[in-house]
PDB file of C-alpha atoms in Angstrom:
ATOM      1  CA  MET X   1     -19.444  12.558  18.564  1.00 50.00           C
ATOM      2  CA  ALA X   2     -16.150  12.083  18.966  1.00 53.00           C
ATOM      3  CA  PRO X   3     -13.799  13.482  16.510  1.00 52.00           C
ATOM      4  CA  ARG X   4     -12.498  12.003  14.375  1.00 74.00           C
ATOM      5  CA  ARG X   5      -8.372  10.265  13.182  1.00 82.00           C
ATOM      6  CA  THR X   6      -5.859  11.788  11.339  1.00 94.00           C
ATOM      7  CA  GLY X   7      -4.032   8.677   9.992  1.00 97.00           C
ATOM      8  CA  LEU X   8      -0.447   9.547  10.200  1.00 98.00           C
ATOM      9  CA  VAL X   9       2.166   7.991   7.857  1.00 99.00           C
ATOM     10  CA  ILE X  10       5.278   7.580   9.260  1.00 99.00           C
ATOM     11  CA  VAL X  11       8.308   6.545   7.977  1.00 99.00           C
ATOM     12  CA  LEU X  12      11.435   4.982  10.233  1.00 99.00           C
ATOM     13  CA  THR X  13      14.760   4.930   7.688  1.00 99.00           C
ATOM     14  CA  GLY X  14      18.043   4.656   7.417  1.00 98.00           C
ATOM     15  CA  ASP X  15      21.255   2.836   8.184  1.00 96.00           C
ATOM     16  CA  GLY X  16      21.054   2.614  11.511  1.00 95.00           C
ATOM     17  CA  LYS X  17      19.983   0.108  14.001  1.00 93.00           C
ATOM     18  CA  GLY X  18      16.439   0.563  15.563  1.00 94.00           C
ATOM     19  CA  LYS X  19      14.364   1.396  12.922  1.00 97.00           C
ATOM     20  CA  THR X  20      12.021  -1.946  14.284  1.00 95.00           C
ATOM     21  CA  THR X  21      12.064  -1.261  17.460  1.00 95.00           C
ATOM     22  CA  ALA X  22      11.215   1.701  17.250  1.00 98.00           C
ATOM     23  CA  ALA X  23       8.149   0.867  15.196  1.00 98.00           C
ATOM     24  CA  PHE X  24       7.121  -1.984  17.474  1.00 96.00           C
ATOM     25  CA  GLY X  25       6.964   0.795  19.945  1.00 96.00           C
ATOM     26  CA  GLN X  26       5.054   2.245  18.247  1.00 98.00           C
ATOM     27  CA  ALA X  27       2.426  -0.744  17.711  1.00 98.00           C
ATOM     28  CA  LEU X  28       2.338  -0.906  21.584  1.00 96.00           C
ATOM     29  CA  ARG X  29       2.073   2.307  22.738  1.00 97.00           C
ATOM     30  CA  ALA X  30      -0.667   2.073  20.085  1.00 98.00           C
ATOM     31  CA  ALA X  31      -2.115  -1.065  21.511  1.00 97.00           C
ATOM     32  CA  GLY X  32      -1.795   0.466  24.738  1.00 95.00           C
ATOM     33  CA  ALA X  33      -4.241   2.984  23.906  1.00 96.00           C
ATOM     34  CA  GLY X  34      -6.911   0.690  22.824  1.00 96.00           C
ATOM     35  CA  LEU X  35      -6.054   1.036  18.856  1.00 98.00           C
ATOM     36  CA  ARG X  36      -6.161  -2.358  16.602  1.00 98.00           C
ATOM     37  CA  VAL X  37      -2.727  -3.078  15.351  1.00 98.00           C
ATOM     38  CA  ALA X  38      -1.308  -4.966  12.800  1.00 98.00           C
ATOM     39  CA  ILE X  39       2.565  -5.288  11.691  1.00 98.00           C
ATOM     40  CA  VAL X  40       3.857  -6.369   8.055  1.00 97.00           C
ATOM     41  CA  GLN X  41       7.049  -7.707   8.430  1.00 95.00           C
ATOM     42  CA  PHE X  42       8.667  -8.034   5.052  1.00 93.00           C
ATOM     43  CA  ILE X  43      12.125 -10.169   4.426  1.00 86.00           C
ATOM     44  CA  LYS X  44      12.471 -11.594   7.860  1.00 76.00           C
ATOM     45  CA  GLY X  45      12.185 -15.271   7.435  1.00 69.00           C
ATOM     46  CA  ALA X  46      10.084 -17.815   9.854  1.00 68.00           C
ATOM     47  CA  TRP X  47      12.571 -17.399  12.879  1.00 71.00           C
ATOM     48  CA  GLN X  48      10.943 -16.185  15.921  1.00 78.00           C
ATOM     49  CA  THR X  49      12.527 -12.769  17.112  1.00 84.00           C
ATOM     50  CA  GLY X  50      12.839 -11.408  20.520  1.00 85.00           C
ATOM     51  CA  GLU X  51      10.095  -8.964  19.682  1.00 89.00           C
ATOM     52  CA  VAL X  52       7.246 -11.009  18.326  1.00 86.00           C
ATOM     53  CA  ARG X  53       7.755 -13.379  21.431  1.00 89.00           C
ATOM     54  CA  ALA X  54       7.614 -10.285  23.726  1.00 89.00           C
ATOM     55  CA  LEU X  55       4.422  -9.409  21.623  1.00 89.00           C
ATOM     56  CA  ARG X  56       3.266 -12.937  22.304  1.00 89.00           C
ATOM     57  CA  ARG X  57       3.862 -12.558  25.630  1.00 92.00           C
ATOM     58  CA  THR X  58       1.807  -9.481  26.235  1.00 91.00           C
ATOM     59  CA  GLY X  59      -1.321 -10.973  25.184  1.00 90.00           C
ATOM     60  CA  LEU X  60      -2.215  -7.982  22.880  1.00 92.00           C
ATOM     61  CA  PRO X  61      -4.543  -8.974  20.633  1.00 91.00           C
ATOM     62  CA  ILE X  62      -2.073  -7.356  17.686  1.00 96.00           C
ATOM     63  CA  GLU X  63      -1.567  -9.329  14.249  1.00 95.00           C
ATOM     64  CA  VAL X  64       1.653 -10.210  13.039  1.00 94.00           C
ATOM     65  CA  VAL X  65       2.560 -11.344   9.293  1.00 92.00           C
ATOM     66  CA  ARG X  66       5.800 -12.863   8.466  1.00 90.00           C
ATOM     67  CA  SER X  67       6.037 -12.435   4.837  1.00 85.00           C
ATOM     68  CA  GLY X  68       9.527 -12.759   4.284  1.00 75.00           C
ATOM     69  CA  ARG X  69      11.680 -15.824   3.497  1.00 67.00           C
ATOM     70  CA  GLY X  70      14.953 -14.362   4.648  1.00 65.00           C
ATOM     71  CA  PHE X  71      17.445 -11.927   4.355  1.00 62.00           C
ATOM     72  CA  THR X  72      17.823 -11.363   0.143  1.00 56.00           C
ATOM     73  CA  ILE X  73      21.440 -10.304   0.481  1.00 60.00           C
ATOM     74  CA  GLU X  74      24.022 -12.324  -1.381  1.00 54.00           C
ATOM     75  CA  ARG X  75      25.833 -12.918   1.323  1.00 52.00           C
ATOM     76  CA  LEU X  76      23.234 -13.683   3.407  1.00 56.00           C
ATOM     77  CA  ARG X  77      20.650 -15.520   2.039  1.00 55.00           C
ATOM     78  CA  ASP X  78      19.929 -19.329   2.123  1.00 65.00           C
ATOM     79  CA  PRO X  79      20.737 -20.231  -1.233  1.00 72.00           C
ATOM     80  CA  ARG X  80      17.799 -23.261  -0.922  1.00 74.00           C
ATOM     81  CA  ILE X  81      15.713 -20.577  -0.806  1.00 75.00           C
ATOM     82  CA  PRO X  82      15.229 -19.515  -4.832  1.00 77.00           C
ATOM     83  CA  MET X  83      14.657 -15.987  -5.266  1.00 78.00           C
ATOM     84  CA  SER X  84      10.708 -16.671  -6.847  1.00 83.00           C
ATOM     85  CA  GLU X  85       9.516 -17.216  -2.780  1.00 85.00           C
ATOM     86  CA  HIS X  86      10.846 -14.723  -1.665  1.00 82.00           C
ATOM     87  CA  GLU X  87       9.022 -12.831  -4.280  1.00 88.00           C
ATOM     88  CA  ALA X  88       5.881 -14.809  -3.379  1.00 90.00           C
ATOM     89  CA  ALA X  89       6.305 -13.751   0.507  1.00 90.00           C
ATOM     90  CA  ALA X  90       6.332 -10.292  -0.487  1.00 92.00           C
ATOM     91  CA  GLN X  91       3.414 -10.642  -2.921  1.00 94.00           C
ATOM     92  CA  ALA X  92       1.636 -12.125  -0.110  1.00 94.00           C
ATOM     93  CA  GLY X  93       2.354  -9.838   2.601  1.00 95.00           C
ATOM     94  CA  LEU X  94       1.749  -6.909   0.198  1.00 97.00           C
ATOM     95  CA  VAL X  95      -2.059  -8.280  -0.663  1.00 97.00           C
ATOM     96  CA  ARG X  96      -2.471  -8.184   3.607  1.00 98.00           C
ATOM     97  CA  ALA X  97      -1.173  -5.115   3.396  1.00 98.00           C
ATOM     98  CA  ARG X  98      -3.035  -3.480   1.250  1.00 98.00           C
ATOM     99  CA  GLU X  99      -6.327  -5.370   2.997  1.00 98.00           C
ATOM    100  CA  LEU X 100      -5.230  -3.956   6.598  1.00 98.00           C
ATOM    101  CA  VAL X 101      -4.805   0.079   5.085  1.00 98.00           C
ATOM    102  CA  SER X 102      -8.127  -0.351   3.233  1.00 97.00           C
ATOM    103  CA  GLY X 103     -10.569  -2.379   5.280  1.00 96.00           C
ATOM    104  CA  GLY X 104     -10.487  -0.646   8.336  1.00 93.00           C
ATOM    105  CA  ALA X 105      -9.996  -3.745  10.305  1.00 95.00           C
ATOM    106  CA  ALA X 106      -6.682  -2.088  12.002  1.00 98.00           C
ATOM    107  CA  ASP X 107      -6.239   1.488  13.398  1.00 98.00           C
ATOM    108  CA  LEU X 108      -1.969   1.730  12.314  1.00 99.00           C
ATOM    109  CA  VAL X 109      -0.327  -1.208  10.219  1.00 99.00           C
ATOM    110  CA  VAL X 110       3.421  -1.231  10.325  1.00 99.00           C
ATOM    111  CA  LEU X 111       5.282  -1.816   6.978  1.00 99.00           C
ATOM    112  CA  ASP X 112       8.446  -3.600   8.914  1.00 97.00           C
ATOM    113  CA  GLU X 113      11.261  -3.961   5.985  1.00 95.00           C
ATOM    114  CA  ILE X 114       9.104  -2.548   2.933  1.00 98.00           C
ATOM    115  CA  PHE X 115      11.751  -0.760   1.484  1.00 98.00           C
ATOM    116  CA  GLY X 116      14.205  -3.636   1.585  1.00 93.00           C
ATOM    117  CA  ALA X 117      11.897  -5.443   0.270  1.00 93.00           C
ATOM    118  CA  VAL X 118      11.488  -2.396  -2.797  1.00 96.00           C
ATOM    119  CA  THR X 119      15.481  -1.946  -2.523  1.00 93.00           C
ATOM    120  CA  ALA X 120      15.366  -6.485  -3.168  1.00 89.00           C
ATOM    121  CA  GLY X 121      13.876  -6.177  -6.002  1.00 91.00           C
ATOM    122  CA  LEU X 122      10.687  -8.265  -4.282  1.00 92.00           C
ATOM    123  CA  ILE X 123       8.065  -5.671  -4.854  1.00 95.00           C
ATOM    124  CA  GLY X 124       8.382  -2.224  -6.993  1.00 97.00           C
ATOM    125  CA  GLU X 125       8.274   1.435  -5.317  1.00 98.00           C
ATOM    126  CA  ALA X 126       4.617   1.836  -7.089  1.00 98.00           C
ATOM    127  CA  ASP X 127       3.005  -0.878  -5.148  1.00 98.00           C
ATOM    128  CA  VAL X 128       4.176   1.120  -1.939  1.00 98.00           C
ATOM    129  CA  LEU X 129       2.768   4.480  -3.519  1.00 99.00           C
ATOM    130  CA  ALA X 130      -0.550   2.236  -3.539  1.00 98.00           C
ATOM    131  CA  LEU X 131      -0.942   1.139  -0.247  1.00 98.00           C
ATOM    132  CA  LEU X 132      -0.318   5.481   0.336  1.00 98.00           C
ATOM    133  CA  GLU X 133      -3.569   6.078  -1.622  1.00 98.00           C
ATOM    134  CA  ALA X 134      -5.439   2.693  -0.752  1.00 98.00           C
ATOM    135  CA  ARG X 135      -5.112   3.356   3.125  1.00 98.00           C
ATOM    136  CA  ARG X 136      -7.914   5.048   4.608  1.00 97.00           C
ATOM    137  CA  PRO X 137      -7.571   8.744   6.298  1.00 97.00           C
ATOM    138  CA  GLU X 138      -8.149   7.352  10.144  1.00 97.00           C
ATOM    139  CA  THR X 139      -5.163   5.011   9.299  1.00 98.00           C
ATOM    140  CA  HIS X 140      -1.931   5.612  10.549  1.00 98.00           C
ATOM    141  CA  LEU X 141       0.658   4.198   8.598  1.00 99.00           C
ATOM    142  CA  VAL X 142       4.137   3.208   9.760  1.00 99.00           C
ATOM    143  CA  LEU X 143       6.958   2.382   7.144  1.00 99.00           C
ATOM    144  CA  THR X 144      10.686   0.686   8.096  1.00 98.00           C
ATOM    145  CA  GLY X 145      13.637  -0.053   5.897  1.00 97.00           C
ATOM    146  CA  ARG X 146      16.479   1.432   4.472  1.00 96.00           C
ATOM    147  CA  ALA X 147      16.415   3.738   1.766  1.00 97.00           C
ATOM    148  CA  ALA X 148      13.164   5.070   1.691  1.00 99.00           C
ATOM    149  CA  PRO X 149      12.192   5.796  -2.117  1.00 98.00           C
ATOM    150  CA  GLU X 150      11.593  10.278  -2.185  1.00 98.00           C
ATOM    151  CA  ALA X 151       8.484   9.788  -3.037  1.00 99.00           C
ATOM    152  CA  VAL X 152       7.045   8.257  -0.324  1.00 99.00           C
ATOM    153  CA  VAL X 153       9.164  10.439   1.945  1.00 99.00           C
ATOM    154  CA  ALA X 154       7.730  13.054  -0.279  1.00 99.00           C
ATOM    155  CA  ARG X 155       3.845  11.933   1.016  1.00 98.00           C
ATOM    156  CA  ALA X 156       4.660  10.662   4.424  1.00 99.00           C
ATOM    157  CA  ASP X 157       3.920  13.216   7.713  1.00 99.00           C
ATOM    158  CA  LEU X 158       6.776  11.878   9.788  1.00 99.00           C
ATOM    159  CA  VAL X 159      10.222  10.612   8.376  1.00 99.00           C
ATOM    160  CA  SER X 160      12.687   9.517  11.094  1.00 98.00           C
ATOM    161  CA  GLU X 161      15.928   8.840   9.533  1.00 98.00           C
ATOM    162  CA  VAL X 162      18.295   6.788  12.014  1.00 97.00           C
ATOM    163  CA  ARG X 163      21.573   7.280  11.219  1.00 96.00           C
ATOM    164  CA  LEU X 164      24.682   5.254  11.860  1.00 92.00           C
ATOM    165  CA  VAL X 165      27.291   6.317  13.987  1.00 92.00           C
ATOM    166  CA  LYS X 166      29.178   2.841  15.002  1.00 91.00           C
ATOM    167  CA  HIS X 167      28.113  -0.409  15.335  1.00 87.00           C
ATOM    168  CA  PRO X 168      30.007  -3.757  16.398  1.00 84.00           C
ATOM    169  CA  TYR X 169      29.581  -5.407  13.944  1.00 82.00           C
ATOM    170  CA  VAL X 170      32.505  -3.714  12.418  1.00 83.00           C
ATOM    171  CA  ARG X 171      34.737  -4.858  14.588  1.00 88.00           C
ATOM    172  CA  GLY X 172      33.586  -8.884  14.380  1.00 87.00           C
ATOM    173  CA  VAL X 173      31.057  -8.690  17.412  1.00 88.00           C
ATOM    174  CA  ARG X 174      27.748 -11.274  15.566  1.00 88.00           C
ATOM    175  CA  ALA X 175      24.522 -10.282  15.820  1.00 83.00           C
ATOM    176  CA  GLN X 176      22.957 -11.133  19.191  1.00 84.00           C
ATOM    177  CA  ARG X 177      19.862 -12.783  20.621  1.00 82.00           C
ATOM    178  CA  GLY X 178      18.004  -9.518  22.334  1.00 81.00           C
ATOM    179  CA  ILE X 179      19.922  -7.069  20.746  1.00 80.00           C
ATOM    180  CA  GLU X 180      19.623  -7.588  17.119  1.00 79.00           C
ATOM    181  CA  PHE X 181      16.583 -10.163  17.170  1.00 76.00           C
TER     182      PHE X 181
END
């Protein structure tokens, strides 16, 4: 009989760039090892990012759920999209995340920018903690975003903090396709 896998809770947080990139790399590694992988992206809108395009090109059976309506930060938010739509999208993502972590359809689940959804008030910290409780013991869970709640960090098996040291945005260099998205 094969040994049972021990699912890990992995938190990628901090103010630096690279959390989503690291999570997608983990998803690729897991899929390459034959694990069933699903990614739920909070906050991010309908635009196709480079990482999602690349996943589609691989042909790997990785489910990607976009459960955001775009930026929620006031200076970046599209004023034509009411906050109620952002909230509804995040709640739909939360429902799918709960199905994935508790149902056994995925061996590794990435919840990208879930902490951003908490910070924006779209979902609650209690919702994230409930996902941790609902997770099957053999399911790996990767959670990303700035400002991971301490209660989540305390329950995680692995926490990496990505720290901003220097970023070209400060010099006025705008986000570039293939680097930031």
